[in-house]
Coordinates of C-alpha atoms (C1' of nucleotides) in Angstrom, one line a residue:
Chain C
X1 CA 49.6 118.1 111.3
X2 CA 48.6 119.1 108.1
X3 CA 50.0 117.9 104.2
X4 CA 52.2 121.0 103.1
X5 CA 50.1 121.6 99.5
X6 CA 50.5 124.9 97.4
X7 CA 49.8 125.9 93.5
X8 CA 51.8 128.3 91.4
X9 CA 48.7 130.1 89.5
X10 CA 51.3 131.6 87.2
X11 CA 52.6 127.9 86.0
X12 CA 51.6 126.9 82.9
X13 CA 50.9 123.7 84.3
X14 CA 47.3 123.0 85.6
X15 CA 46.6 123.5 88.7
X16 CA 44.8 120.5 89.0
X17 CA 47.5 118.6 88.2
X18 CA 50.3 120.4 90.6
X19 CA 47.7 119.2 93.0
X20 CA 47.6 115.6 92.0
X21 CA 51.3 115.5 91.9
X22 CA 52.1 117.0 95.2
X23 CA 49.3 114.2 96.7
X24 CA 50.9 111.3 94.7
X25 CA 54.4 112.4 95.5
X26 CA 53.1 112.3 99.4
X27 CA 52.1 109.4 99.2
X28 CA 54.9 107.6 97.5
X29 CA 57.4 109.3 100.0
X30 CA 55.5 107.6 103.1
X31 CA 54.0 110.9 104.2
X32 CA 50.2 110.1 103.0
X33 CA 50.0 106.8 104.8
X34 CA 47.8 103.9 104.0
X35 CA 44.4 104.9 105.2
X36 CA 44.3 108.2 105.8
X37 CA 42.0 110.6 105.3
X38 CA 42.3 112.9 102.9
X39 CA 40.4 115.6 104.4
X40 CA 37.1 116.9 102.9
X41 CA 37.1 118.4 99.3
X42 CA 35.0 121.6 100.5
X43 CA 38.1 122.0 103.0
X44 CA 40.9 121.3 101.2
X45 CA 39.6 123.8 98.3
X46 CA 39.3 126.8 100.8
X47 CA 43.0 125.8 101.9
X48 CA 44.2 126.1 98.5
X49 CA 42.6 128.9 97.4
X50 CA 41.1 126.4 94.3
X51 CA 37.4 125.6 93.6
X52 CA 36.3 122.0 94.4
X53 CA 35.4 120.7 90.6
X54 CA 39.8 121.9 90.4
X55 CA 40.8 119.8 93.8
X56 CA 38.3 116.5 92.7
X57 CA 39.6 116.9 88.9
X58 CA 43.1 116.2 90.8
X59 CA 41.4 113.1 93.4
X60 CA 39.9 111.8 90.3
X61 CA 43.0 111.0 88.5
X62 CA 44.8 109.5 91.8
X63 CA 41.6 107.3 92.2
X64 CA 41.3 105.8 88.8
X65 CA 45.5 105.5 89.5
X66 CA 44.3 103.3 92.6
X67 CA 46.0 105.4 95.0
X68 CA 42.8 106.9 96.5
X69 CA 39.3 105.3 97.6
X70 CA 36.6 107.7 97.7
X71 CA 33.7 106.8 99.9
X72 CA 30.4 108.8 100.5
X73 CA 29.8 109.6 103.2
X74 CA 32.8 109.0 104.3
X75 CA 36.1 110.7 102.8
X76 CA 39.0 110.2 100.5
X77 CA 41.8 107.8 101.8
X78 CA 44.9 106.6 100.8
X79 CA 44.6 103.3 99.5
X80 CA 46.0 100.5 102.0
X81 CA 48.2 98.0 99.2
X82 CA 51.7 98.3 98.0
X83 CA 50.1 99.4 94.4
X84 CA 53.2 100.0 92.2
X85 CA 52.0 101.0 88.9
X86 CA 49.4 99.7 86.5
X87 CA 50.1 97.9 83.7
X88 CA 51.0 100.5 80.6
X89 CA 52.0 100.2 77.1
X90 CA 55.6 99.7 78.0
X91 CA 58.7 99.5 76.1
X92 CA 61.1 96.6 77.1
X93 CA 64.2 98.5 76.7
X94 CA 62.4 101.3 78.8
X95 CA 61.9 98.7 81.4
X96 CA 64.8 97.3 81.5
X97 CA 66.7 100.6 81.8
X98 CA 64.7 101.9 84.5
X99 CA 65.2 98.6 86.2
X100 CA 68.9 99.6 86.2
X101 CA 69.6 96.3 84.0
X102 CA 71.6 98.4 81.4
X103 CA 70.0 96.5 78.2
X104 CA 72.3 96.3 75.0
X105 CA 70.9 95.0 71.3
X106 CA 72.3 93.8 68.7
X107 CA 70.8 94.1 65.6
X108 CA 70.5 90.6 63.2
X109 CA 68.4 92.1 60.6
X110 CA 67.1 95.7 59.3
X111 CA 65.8 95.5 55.7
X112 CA 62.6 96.0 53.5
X113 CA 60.8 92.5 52.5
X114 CA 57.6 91.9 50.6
X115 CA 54.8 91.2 53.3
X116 CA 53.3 87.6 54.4
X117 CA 49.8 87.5 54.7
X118 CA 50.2 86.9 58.4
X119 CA 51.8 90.3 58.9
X120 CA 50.0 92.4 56.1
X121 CA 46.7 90.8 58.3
X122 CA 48.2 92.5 61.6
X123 CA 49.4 95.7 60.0
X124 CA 46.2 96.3 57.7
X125 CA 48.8 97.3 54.9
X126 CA 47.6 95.8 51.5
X127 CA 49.4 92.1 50.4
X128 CA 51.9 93.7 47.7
X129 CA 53.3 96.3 50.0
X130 CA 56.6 96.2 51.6
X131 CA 57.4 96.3 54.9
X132 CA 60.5 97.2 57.5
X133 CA 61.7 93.8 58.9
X134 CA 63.5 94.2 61.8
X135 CA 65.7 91.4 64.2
X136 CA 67.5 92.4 67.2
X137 CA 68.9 90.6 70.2
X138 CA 68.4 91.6 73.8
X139 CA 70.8 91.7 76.1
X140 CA 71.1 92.4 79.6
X141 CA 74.9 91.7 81.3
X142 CA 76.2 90.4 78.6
X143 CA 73.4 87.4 78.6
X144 CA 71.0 87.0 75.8
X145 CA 67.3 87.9 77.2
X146 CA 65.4 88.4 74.2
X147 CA 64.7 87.4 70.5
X148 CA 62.2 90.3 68.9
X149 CA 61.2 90.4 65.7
X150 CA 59.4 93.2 64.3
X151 CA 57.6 94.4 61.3
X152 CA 57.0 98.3 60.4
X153 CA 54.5 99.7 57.5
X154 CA 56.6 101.5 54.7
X155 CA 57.7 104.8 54.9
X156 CA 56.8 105.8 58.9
X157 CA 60.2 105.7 60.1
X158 CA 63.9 105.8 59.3
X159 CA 65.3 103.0 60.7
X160 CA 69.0 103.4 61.7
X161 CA 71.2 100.6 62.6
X162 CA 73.0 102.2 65.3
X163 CA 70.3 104.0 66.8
X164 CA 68.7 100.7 67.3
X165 CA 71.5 99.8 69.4
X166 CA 71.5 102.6 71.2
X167 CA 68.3 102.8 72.3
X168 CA 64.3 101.5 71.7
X169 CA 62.1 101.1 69.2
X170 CA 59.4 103.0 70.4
X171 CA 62.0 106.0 71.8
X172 CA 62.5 106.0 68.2
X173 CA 59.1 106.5 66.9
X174 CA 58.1 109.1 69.4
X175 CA 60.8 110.9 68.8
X176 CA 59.5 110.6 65.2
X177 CA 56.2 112.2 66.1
X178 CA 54.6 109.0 66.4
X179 CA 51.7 109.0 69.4
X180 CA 51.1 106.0 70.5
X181 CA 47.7 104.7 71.6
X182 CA 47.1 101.5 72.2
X183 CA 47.9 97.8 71.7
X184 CA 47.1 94.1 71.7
X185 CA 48.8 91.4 72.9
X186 CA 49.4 88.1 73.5
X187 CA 51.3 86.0 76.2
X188 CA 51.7 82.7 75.4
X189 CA 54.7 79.7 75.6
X190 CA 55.7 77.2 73.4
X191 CA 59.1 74.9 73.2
X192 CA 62.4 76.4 71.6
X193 CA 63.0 75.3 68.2
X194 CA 67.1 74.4 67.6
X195 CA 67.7 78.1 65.9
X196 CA 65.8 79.5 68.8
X197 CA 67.7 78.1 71.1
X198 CA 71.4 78.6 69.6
X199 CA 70.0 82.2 69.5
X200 CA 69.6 82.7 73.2
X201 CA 71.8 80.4 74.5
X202 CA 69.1 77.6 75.3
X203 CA 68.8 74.4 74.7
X204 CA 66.5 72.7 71.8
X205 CA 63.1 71.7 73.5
X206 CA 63.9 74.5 76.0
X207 CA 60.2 76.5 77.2
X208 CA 60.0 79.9 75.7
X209 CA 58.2 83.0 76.8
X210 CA 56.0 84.5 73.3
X211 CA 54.6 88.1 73.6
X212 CA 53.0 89.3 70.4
X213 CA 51.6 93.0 69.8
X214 CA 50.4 95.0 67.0
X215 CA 50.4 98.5 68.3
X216 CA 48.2 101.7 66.8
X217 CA 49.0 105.4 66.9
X218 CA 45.9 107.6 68.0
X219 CA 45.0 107.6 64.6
X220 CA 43.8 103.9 64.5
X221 CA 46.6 103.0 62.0
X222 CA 49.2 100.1 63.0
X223 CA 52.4 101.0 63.3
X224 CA 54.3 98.0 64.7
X225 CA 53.8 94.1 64.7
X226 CA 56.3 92.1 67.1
X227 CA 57.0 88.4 67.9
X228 CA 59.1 88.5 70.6
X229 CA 60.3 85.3 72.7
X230 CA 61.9 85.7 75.7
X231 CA 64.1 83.3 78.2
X232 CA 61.5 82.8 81.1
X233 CA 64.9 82.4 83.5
X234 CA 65.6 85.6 82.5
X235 CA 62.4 87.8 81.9
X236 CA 58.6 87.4 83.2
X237 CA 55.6 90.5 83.0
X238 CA 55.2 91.8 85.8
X239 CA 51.8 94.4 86.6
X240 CA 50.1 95.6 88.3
X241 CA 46.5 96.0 87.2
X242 CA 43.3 97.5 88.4
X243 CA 39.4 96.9 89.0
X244 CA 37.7 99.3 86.7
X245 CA 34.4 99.8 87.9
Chain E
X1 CA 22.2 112.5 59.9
X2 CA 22.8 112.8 63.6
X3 CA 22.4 110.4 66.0
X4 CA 19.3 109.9 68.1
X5 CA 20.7 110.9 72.0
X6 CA 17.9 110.9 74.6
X7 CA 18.3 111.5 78.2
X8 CA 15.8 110.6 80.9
X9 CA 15.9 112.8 84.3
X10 CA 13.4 110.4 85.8
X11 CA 15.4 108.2 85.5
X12 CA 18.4 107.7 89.0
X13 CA 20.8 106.8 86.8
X14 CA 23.5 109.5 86.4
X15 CA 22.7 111.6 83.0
X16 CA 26.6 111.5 82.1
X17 CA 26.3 107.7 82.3
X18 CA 23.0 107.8 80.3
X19 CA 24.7 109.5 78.0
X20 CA 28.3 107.8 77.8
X21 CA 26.1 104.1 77.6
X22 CA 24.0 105.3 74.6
X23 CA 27.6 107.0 72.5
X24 CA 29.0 103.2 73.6
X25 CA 26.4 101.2 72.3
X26 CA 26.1 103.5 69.4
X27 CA 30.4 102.9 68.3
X28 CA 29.7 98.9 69.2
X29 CA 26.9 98.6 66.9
X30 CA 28.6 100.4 64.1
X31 CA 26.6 103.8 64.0
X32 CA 29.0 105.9 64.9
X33 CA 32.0 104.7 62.6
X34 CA 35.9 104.9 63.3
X35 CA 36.9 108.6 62.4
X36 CA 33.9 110.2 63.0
X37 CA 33.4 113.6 64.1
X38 CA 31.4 113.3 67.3
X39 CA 30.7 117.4 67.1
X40 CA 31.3 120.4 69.3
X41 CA 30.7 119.6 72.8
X42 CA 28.5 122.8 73.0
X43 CA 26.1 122.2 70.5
X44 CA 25.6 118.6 71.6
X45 CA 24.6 120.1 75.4
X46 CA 22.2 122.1 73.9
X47 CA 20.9 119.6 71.7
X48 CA 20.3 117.5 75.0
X49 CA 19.1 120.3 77.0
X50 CA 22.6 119.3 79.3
X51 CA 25.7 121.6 80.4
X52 CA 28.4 121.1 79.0
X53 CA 30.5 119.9 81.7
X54 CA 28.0 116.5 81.8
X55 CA 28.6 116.2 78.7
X56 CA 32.1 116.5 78.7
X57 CA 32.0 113.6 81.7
X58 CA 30.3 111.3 79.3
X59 CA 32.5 112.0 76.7
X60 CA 35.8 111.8 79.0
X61 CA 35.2 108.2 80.5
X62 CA 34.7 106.8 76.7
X63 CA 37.9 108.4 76.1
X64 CA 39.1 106.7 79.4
X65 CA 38.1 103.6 77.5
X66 CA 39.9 103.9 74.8
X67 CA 36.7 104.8 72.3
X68 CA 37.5 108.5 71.6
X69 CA 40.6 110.8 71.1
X70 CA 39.8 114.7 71.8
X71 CA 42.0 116.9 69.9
X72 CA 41.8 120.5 70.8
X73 CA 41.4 122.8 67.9
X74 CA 39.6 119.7 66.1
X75 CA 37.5 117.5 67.7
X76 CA 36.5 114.3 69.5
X77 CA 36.7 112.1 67.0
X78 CA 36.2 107.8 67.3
X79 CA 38.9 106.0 67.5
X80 CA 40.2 103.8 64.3
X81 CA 41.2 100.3 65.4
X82 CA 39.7 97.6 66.9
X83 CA 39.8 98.2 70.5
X84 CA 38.1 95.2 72.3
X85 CA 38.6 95.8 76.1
X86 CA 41.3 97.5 78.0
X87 CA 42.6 94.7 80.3
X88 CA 40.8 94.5 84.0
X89 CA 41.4 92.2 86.7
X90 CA 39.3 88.9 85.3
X91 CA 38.0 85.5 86.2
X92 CA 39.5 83.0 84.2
X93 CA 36.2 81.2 84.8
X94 CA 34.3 84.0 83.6
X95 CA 36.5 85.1 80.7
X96 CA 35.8 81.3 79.2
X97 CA 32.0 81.4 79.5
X98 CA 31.9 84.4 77.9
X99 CA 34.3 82.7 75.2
X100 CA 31.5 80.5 74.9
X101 CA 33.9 77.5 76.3
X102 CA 31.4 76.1 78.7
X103 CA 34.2 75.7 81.5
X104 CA 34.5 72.7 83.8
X105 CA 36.2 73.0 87.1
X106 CA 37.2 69.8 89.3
X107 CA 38.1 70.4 92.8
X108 CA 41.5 68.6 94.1
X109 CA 42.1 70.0 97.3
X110 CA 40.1 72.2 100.0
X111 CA 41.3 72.3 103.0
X112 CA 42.9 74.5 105.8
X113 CA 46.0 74.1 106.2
X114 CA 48.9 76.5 108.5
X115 CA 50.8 78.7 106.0
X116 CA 54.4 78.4 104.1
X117 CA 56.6 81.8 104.8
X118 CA 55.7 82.0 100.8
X119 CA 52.0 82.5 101.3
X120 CA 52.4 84.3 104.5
X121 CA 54.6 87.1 102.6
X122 CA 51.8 86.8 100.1
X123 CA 49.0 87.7 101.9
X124 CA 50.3 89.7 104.6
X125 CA 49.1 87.4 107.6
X126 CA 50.7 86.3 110.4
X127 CA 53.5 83.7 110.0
X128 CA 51.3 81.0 112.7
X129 CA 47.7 81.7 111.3
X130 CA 46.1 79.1 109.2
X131 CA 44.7 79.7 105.2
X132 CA 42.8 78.1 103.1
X133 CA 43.9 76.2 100.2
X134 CA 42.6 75.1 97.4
X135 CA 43.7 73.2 94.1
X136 CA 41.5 72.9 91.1
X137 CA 41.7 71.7 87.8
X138 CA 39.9 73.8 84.7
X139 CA 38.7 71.7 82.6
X140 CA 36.9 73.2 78.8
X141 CA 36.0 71.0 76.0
X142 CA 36.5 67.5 78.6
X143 CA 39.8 68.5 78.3
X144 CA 42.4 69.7 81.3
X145 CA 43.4 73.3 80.6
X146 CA 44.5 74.8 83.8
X147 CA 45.7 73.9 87.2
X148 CA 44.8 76.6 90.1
X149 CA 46.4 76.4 93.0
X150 CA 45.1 79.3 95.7
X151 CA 45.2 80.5 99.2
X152 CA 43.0 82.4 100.9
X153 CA 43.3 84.1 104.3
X154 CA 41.0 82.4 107.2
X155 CA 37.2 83.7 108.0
X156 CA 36.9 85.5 104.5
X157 CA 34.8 82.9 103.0
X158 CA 33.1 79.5 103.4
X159 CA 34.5 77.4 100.6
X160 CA 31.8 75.1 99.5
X161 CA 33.3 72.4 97.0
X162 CA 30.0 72.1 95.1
X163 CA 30.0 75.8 94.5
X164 CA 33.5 76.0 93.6
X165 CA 32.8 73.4 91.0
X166 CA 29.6 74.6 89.6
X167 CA 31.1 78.6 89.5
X168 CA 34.3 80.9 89.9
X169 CA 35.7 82.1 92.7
X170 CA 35.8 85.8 92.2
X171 CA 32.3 85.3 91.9
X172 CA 31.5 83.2 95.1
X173 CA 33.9 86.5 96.6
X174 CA 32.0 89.1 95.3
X175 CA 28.6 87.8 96.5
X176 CA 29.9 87.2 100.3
X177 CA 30.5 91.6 99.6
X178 CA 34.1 91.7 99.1
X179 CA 35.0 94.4 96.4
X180 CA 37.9 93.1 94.5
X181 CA 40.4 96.3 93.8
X182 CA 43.5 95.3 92.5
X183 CA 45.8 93.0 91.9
X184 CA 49.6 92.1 90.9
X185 CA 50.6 89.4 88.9
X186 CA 53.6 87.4 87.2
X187 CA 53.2 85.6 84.1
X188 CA 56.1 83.3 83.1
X189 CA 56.9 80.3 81.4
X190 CA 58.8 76.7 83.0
X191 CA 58.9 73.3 82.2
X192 CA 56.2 70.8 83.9
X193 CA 57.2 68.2 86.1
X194 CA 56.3 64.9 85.9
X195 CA 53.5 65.4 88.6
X196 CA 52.4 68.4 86.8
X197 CA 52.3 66.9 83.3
X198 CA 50.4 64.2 84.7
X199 CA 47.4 66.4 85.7
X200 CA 47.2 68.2 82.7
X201 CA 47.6 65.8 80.5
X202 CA 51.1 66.5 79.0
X203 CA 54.7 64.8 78.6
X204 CA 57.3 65.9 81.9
X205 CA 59.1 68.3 80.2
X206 CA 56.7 70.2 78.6
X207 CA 56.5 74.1 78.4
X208 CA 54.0 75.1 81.0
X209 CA 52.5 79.2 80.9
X210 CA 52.6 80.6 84.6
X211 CA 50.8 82.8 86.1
X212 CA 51.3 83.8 90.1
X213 CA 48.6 86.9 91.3
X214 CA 47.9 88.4 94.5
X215 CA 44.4 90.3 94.6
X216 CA 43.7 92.8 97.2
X217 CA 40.1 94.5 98.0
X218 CA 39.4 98.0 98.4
X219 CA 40.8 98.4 101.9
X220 CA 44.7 97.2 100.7
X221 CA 43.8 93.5 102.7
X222 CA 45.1 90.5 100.5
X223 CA 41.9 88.2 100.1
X224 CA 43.9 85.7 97.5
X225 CA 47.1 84.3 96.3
X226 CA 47.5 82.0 93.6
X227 CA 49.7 80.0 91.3
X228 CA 48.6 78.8 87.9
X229 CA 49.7 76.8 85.5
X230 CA 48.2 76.6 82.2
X231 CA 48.9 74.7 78.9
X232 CA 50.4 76.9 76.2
X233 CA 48.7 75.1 73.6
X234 CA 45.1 75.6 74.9
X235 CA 45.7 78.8 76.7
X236 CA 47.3 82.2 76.1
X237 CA 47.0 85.8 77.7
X238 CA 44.8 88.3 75.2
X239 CA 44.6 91.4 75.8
X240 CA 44.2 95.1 75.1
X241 CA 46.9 98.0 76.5
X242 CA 45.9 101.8 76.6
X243 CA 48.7 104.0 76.6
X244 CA 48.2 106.3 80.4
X245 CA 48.5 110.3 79.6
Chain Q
dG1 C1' 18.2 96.1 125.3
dT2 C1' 17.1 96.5 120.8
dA3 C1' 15.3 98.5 116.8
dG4 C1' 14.0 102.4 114.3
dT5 C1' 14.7 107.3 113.3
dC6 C1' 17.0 111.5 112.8
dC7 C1' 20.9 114.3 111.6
dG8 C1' 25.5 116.0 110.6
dG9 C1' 29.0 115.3 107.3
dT10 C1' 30.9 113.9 102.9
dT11 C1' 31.0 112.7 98.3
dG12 C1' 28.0 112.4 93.8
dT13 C1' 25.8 115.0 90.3
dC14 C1' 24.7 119.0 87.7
dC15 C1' 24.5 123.8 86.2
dG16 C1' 26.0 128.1 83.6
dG17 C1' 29.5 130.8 82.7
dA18 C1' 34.4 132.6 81.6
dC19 C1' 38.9 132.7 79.6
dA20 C1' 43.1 130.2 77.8
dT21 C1' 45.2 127.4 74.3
dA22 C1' 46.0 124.8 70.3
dC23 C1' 44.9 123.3 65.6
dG24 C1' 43.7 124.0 60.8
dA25 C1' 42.5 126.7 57.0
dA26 C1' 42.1 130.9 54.7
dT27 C1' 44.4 135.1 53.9
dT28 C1' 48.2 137.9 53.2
dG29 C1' 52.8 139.0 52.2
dA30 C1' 57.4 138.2 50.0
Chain J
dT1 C1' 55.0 130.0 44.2
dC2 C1' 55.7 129.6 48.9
dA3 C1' 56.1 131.1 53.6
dA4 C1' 54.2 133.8 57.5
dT5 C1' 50.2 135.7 59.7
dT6 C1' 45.5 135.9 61.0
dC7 C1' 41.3 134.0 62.5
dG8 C1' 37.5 130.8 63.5
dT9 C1' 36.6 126.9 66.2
dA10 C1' 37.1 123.3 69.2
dT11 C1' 38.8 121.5 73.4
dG12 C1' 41.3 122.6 78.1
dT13 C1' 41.0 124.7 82.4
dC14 C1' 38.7 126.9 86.2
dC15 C1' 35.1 129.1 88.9
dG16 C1' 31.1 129.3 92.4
dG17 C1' 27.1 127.4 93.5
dA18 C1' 23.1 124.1 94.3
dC19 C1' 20.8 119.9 95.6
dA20 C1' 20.8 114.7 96.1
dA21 C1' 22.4 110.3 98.0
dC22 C1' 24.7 107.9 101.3
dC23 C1' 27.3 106.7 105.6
dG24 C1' 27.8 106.6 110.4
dG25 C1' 26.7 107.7 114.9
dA26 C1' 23.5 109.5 118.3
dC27 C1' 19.2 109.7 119.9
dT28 C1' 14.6 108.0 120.8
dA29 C1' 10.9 104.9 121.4
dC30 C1' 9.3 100.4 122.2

DNA sequence: GTAGTCCGGTTGTCCGGACATACGAATTGA
DNA sequence: TCAATTCGTATGTCCGGACAACCGGACTAC
């Protein structure tokens, strides 16, 4: 039996990527199984009515999404591990909500402040600017999960109280127009202080999950800095990464 | 000024990769600054004597990397901030001599024992087969950083205790031929106990960073599990995210 | 029986061209 | 003066073809 595939050439949507949709969607449904063949490209093009630089733009992208191995010689088949996804530039609330943990915040703090040289540093933003502070509390069932702290440069975003309980921080600044392109992070773990604790519901002396990230638009400019400490009964990362070769 | 591109057909190496190498080098070292136009992708072909869709290959794995941004209409222009290296699947051996750290590893235990359910799940062998295990301390500096604790599945690999102590052991993988593809991985945060803090070198009590990671090669087999634990105040996870498009 | 060679099949690389689409700036109009 | 339109230019998508490199199995020769 063959893989039902087909393109709508009057979609806006490229054809190359209906194609790599329909494969990934095959094989996330069980009907692609681990191993198989995918068929040669020369083939698989004539099927579909589509040149083969259109059908391997589409294997391409599954491959460096590690659901495909490409051998020459050989053939295209499905890759054999339970690869869920790899590690993105994720939003916690995001995570949390697709995780079906229903995440609520409550927001300690939400004002303007003079920078620290620590954060003007991270943000690039000169040492007499002001910046957004932000404090909000994570909470998933009711439970504390999260402390995060976060710093904004001046004048990229209107930050709203109640939107920031109603949803993300980064929801907020796409929605904004904000593209966001990259970020870097750091895991680490150090003892709860006695405020840190009270705060989540720990107890003084208590080991703490740290993330912090300074994340840049697509124009190189940073547009968040975050210390966030998390419960590690409560929350770990979790990813899935890849070789890149 | 323009820069000075140069292709060599002789040469077997790809001329997309010829190309991509020399645009990398030339962003590292500081010739091509952040913001840069890198102009049209036509005129640059012909400037090369190259078609336009190598060229575009070149220029689409540096955007892959997290180098360029194309924006129709505008340009490919380089990329503001200071993107290091996207995170990859790393050797915590190798990531410390490259830090210049001059790591030290001490091995514990290296035996073959018959596997837990744990591992079994793990790895994906057979609930009665036999593993190896192995338990080694990472030492940088004279002082105890890490404690590794893995499991490998039987007949992948002879384990020699003075290679393990004088190298890593993705690297003693890779040179018996096994092509590392993926891998998932938990990091978390727990207090030591008192066995633990004895071997590292800390109080009982003591926040411990944890990190648990199955690696599978390019045919979906498991070839490692392991469980780490490493001190927060020597250790921390660094690294850079690319947002996926 | 074993080793070396050949060959079919598949992906890897590269070409030259065509049209579509989006962005930004200059131009035009109110 | 300001908004809408036009237009040049760049990337985005797609095509059809060509040859090279590599893998694996079959065949052959020793």
């Amino acid at each position: 039996m063959q893989l039902e595939l087909s393109v709508d050439r009057g979609s806006p949507v490229p054809l190359y990527f209906q194609l790599s949709q329909q494969l990934e969607s095959a094989i996330e449904r069980g009907v692609l199984t681990p191993g198989t063949l995918l068929g040669n490209e020369i083939e698989l093009a004539a099927r579909l009515g589509l040149s083969r630089p259109t059908v391997r733009q589409a294997i391409q992208s599954l491959v460096d999404k590690g659901l495909l191995v490409r051998r020459r010689g050989v053939g295209t088949q499905v890759v054999h591990s339970q690869v869920k996804r790899p590690l993105e530039l994720s939003s916690l609330y995001d995570d949390l909500e697709a995780a079906g943990q229903r995440p609520a915040t409550k927001v300690l703090v939400n004002t303007v402040v003079a920078v620290s040289a620590e954060v003007a540093a991270a943000l690039g933003v000169a040492e007499d600017s002001e910046v957004h502070r932000l404090e909000r509390l994570r909470f998933t069932h009711g439970e504390p999960m999260a402390h995060l702290c976060n710093y904004l440069p001046p004048g990229l975003l209107d930050l709203d109280t109640g939107q920031l309980e109603a949803t993300g921080l980064y929801r907020l600044m796409r929605a904004a127009g904000i593209t966001l392109h990259s970020a870097r992070q750091t895991i680490g773990a150090r003892s709860a202080t006695a405020t840190e604790a009270e705060r989540l519901g720990e107890q003084t002396g208590a080991p703490l999950l740290t993330m912090q990230r300074v994340t840049f638009d697509d124009t190189g400019r940073a547009v968040e800095f975050g210390t966030h400490t998390y419960r590690p009964s409560r929350y770990s990362f979790e990813f899935q990464l890849l070789v890149r070769s």
